[in-house]
XYZ file of C-alpha atoms in Angstrom:
182
model
C 10.007 -2.717 -16.249
C 9.801 -6.458 -15.609
C 13.551 -6.669 -16.239
C 14.030 -4.040 -13.501
C 15.554 -1.609 -15.998
C 13.642 1.351 -14.655
C 15.489 4.180 -16.392
C 14.904 2.482 -19.740
C 11.293 1.836 -18.782
C 10.801 5.511 -17.922
C 12.262 6.516 -21.297
C 10.007 4.082 -23.198
C 6.874 5.152 -21.373
C 7.798 8.821 -21.843
C 7.883 8.125 -25.588
C 4.432 6.552 -25.350
C 3.176 9.634 -23.483
C 4.505 11.880 -26.240
C 2.477 9.851 -28.750
C -0.680 9.698 -26.602
C -0.534 12.286 -23.779
C -4.167 11.649 -22.790
C -3.657 8.006 -21.817
C -3.858 7.811 -18.004
C -2.362 4.303 -17.956
C 0.947 5.552 -19.324
C 1.300 7.985 -16.424
C 0.405 5.217 -13.976
C 3.023 2.874 -15.457
C 5.676 5.575 -15.554
C 4.861 6.424 -11.922
C 5.553 2.791 -11.022
C 8.930 2.974 -12.747
C 9.715 6.300 -11.090
C 8.919 4.821 -7.693
C 11.196 1.833 -8.304
C 13.866 4.362 -9.267
C 13.277 6.219 -5.951
C 11.963 9.322 -7.763
C 9.058 10.044 -5.415
C 8.331 13.596 -6.627
C 7.954 12.358 -10.211
C 5.897 9.376 -9.033
C 3.441 11.709 -7.316
C 3.246 14.026 -10.340
C 2.436 11.160 -12.694
C -0.143 9.621 -10.369
C -1.875 12.989 -10.056
C -1.816 13.370 -13.847
C -3.298 9.890 -14.219
C -6.115 10.843 -11.823
C -6.664 14.097 -13.713
C -7.162 12.077 -16.903
C -9.242 9.309 -15.279
C -10.877 10.154 -11.977
C -12.583 6.739 -11.763
C -9.427 4.613 -11.436
C -9.475 3.301 -7.889
C -6.022 1.725 -8.185
C -4.434 5.101 -8.919
C -6.094 6.761 -5.934
C -4.992 3.912 -3.681
C -1.442 3.915 -5.049
C -1.019 7.647 -4.456
C -2.558 7.535 -0.986
C -0.510 4.539 0.081
C 2.650 6.133 -1.320
C 2.021 9.149 0.896
C 1.436 6.924 3.932
C 4.567 4.857 3.357
C 6.632 8.028 3.012
C 5.016 9.633 6.098
C 3.756 12.627 4.175
C 0.429 14.352 3.653
C -1.642 11.893 5.735
C -4.809 13.984 5.434
C -4.466 14.038 1.653
C -3.575 10.325 1.680
C -6.798 9.611 3.558
C -8.811 11.466 0.898
C -7.174 9.542 -1.957
C -7.613 6.185 -0.251
C -11.247 6.937 0.648
C -11.828 7.697 -3.051
C -10.397 4.278 -3.925
C -12.571 2.542 -1.322
C -15.654 4.431 -2.503
C -15.030 3.195 -6.046
C -14.217 -0.386 -4.958
C -15.422 -1.052 -1.393
C -14.874 -4.813 -1.686
C -11.176 -4.507 -2.510
C -9.167 -5.917 0.387
C -5.999 -4.033 -0.528
C -7.843 -0.718 -0.523
C -9.434 -1.510 2.856
C -5.941 -2.343 4.128
C -4.664 1.021 2.876
C -7.524 2.776 4.636
C -6.791 0.899 7.846
C -3.104 1.727 7.552
C -3.560 5.462 7.039
C -5.980 5.522 9.981
C -3.343 3.697 12.060
C -0.769 6.325 11.114
C -3.278 9.027 12.117
C -3.739 7.329 15.535
C -7.385 6.445 14.781
C -6.885 2.940 16.076
C -10.491 1.769 16.458
C -11.306 2.768 12.876
C -8.032 1.238 11.744
C -8.906 -2.094 13.346
C -12.283 -2.120 11.605
C -10.792 -1.604 8.134
C -7.862 -3.979 8.623
C -10.225 -6.724 9.818
C -12.488 -5.972 6.872
C -9.482 -6.289 4.547
C -8.694 -9.733 5.963
C -12.321 -10.851 5.646
C -12.627 -9.643 2.045
C -9.385 -11.391 1.129
C -10.421 -14.618 2.854
C -13.770 -14.531 1.034
C -11.906 -14.138 -2.269
C -9.344 -16.801 -1.296
C -6.573 -14.212 -1.397
C -3.784 -13.702 1.103
C -1.554 -10.696 1.634
C 1.246 -10.680 4.203
C 1.139 -6.879 4.395
C -2.365 -6.898 5.901
C -1.275 -9.265 8.672
C 1.854 -7.185 9.267
C -0.315 -4.069 9.604
C -2.660 -5.888 11.982
C 0.344 -7.010 14.019
C 1.553 -3.420 14.266
C -1.910 -2.270 15.310
C -2.281 -4.918 18.002
C 1.211 -4.100 19.243
C 0.203 -0.435 19.520
C -2.942 -1.545 21.400
C -0.685 -3.534 23.768
C -2.289 -6.833 22.673
C 0.914 -8.820 22.272
C -0.750 -12.186 21.652
C -2.692 -10.880 18.654
C 0.340 -8.932 17.449
C 2.392 -12.130 17.561
C -0.334 -14.185 15.856
C -0.709 -11.725 12.977
C 3.017 -11.246 12.473
C 3.476 -15.042 12.408
C 0.759 -15.322 9.763
C 2.522 -12.603 7.760
C 5.840 -14.449 7.963
C 4.184 -17.703 6.828
C 2.948 -16.185 3.566
C 5.679 -13.582 2.972
C 7.769 -14.183 -0.162
C 10.316 -11.413 0.338
C 13.233 -12.546 2.510
C 13.953 -8.935 3.534
C 10.350 -8.303 4.606
C 10.204 -11.666 6.364
C 13.312 -10.738 8.361
C 11.813 -7.362 9.385
C 8.721 -9.100 10.730
C 10.760 -11.778 12.489
C 12.607 -8.973 14.279
C 9.265 -7.601 15.505
C 8.320 -11.053 16.800
C 11.695 -11.408 18.486
C 11.203 -8.077 20.294
C 7.970 -9.441 21.766
C 9.839 -12.220 23.518
C 7.044 -14.693 22.717
C 7.856 -18.100 21.262
C 7.636 -18.211 17.434
C 6.138 -21.698 17.414
């Protein structure tokens, strides 16, 4: 997996599943490889199987819910999965971000703002930073027609973003605003 050889990773993890079909982690790991290989249907199946085997794994709930959101599918079901993750780990900034993001996609903007701000606060308290949260906040403020806050959050995202492709996407959003990047 770390060598980005996803087909081989899927085959290896499938062998592990054949040896121990009750291990929820194997399904989670194979789901990750399936997703990298753009096999969304299989990703969803394995995440659901992982939840079936361990219904207390917040990361699996969040992963499945966020996957739905990012693929613009089953937002109501995504909300349920993400709320399960947040219920299990309310002080997880990434899970609060996911909740804010699904609420944004569902046009529940006030609730979205609450959870995205909470995500930032949790991460700041833990001395963590995630460019995705600031990108989501930028999108939310843009939707709320608050261009200054959209710009500020997108700039923060760009500052801490490691992916050149993601950085470029956010810079394009800033450029569309017509506000100085400095």
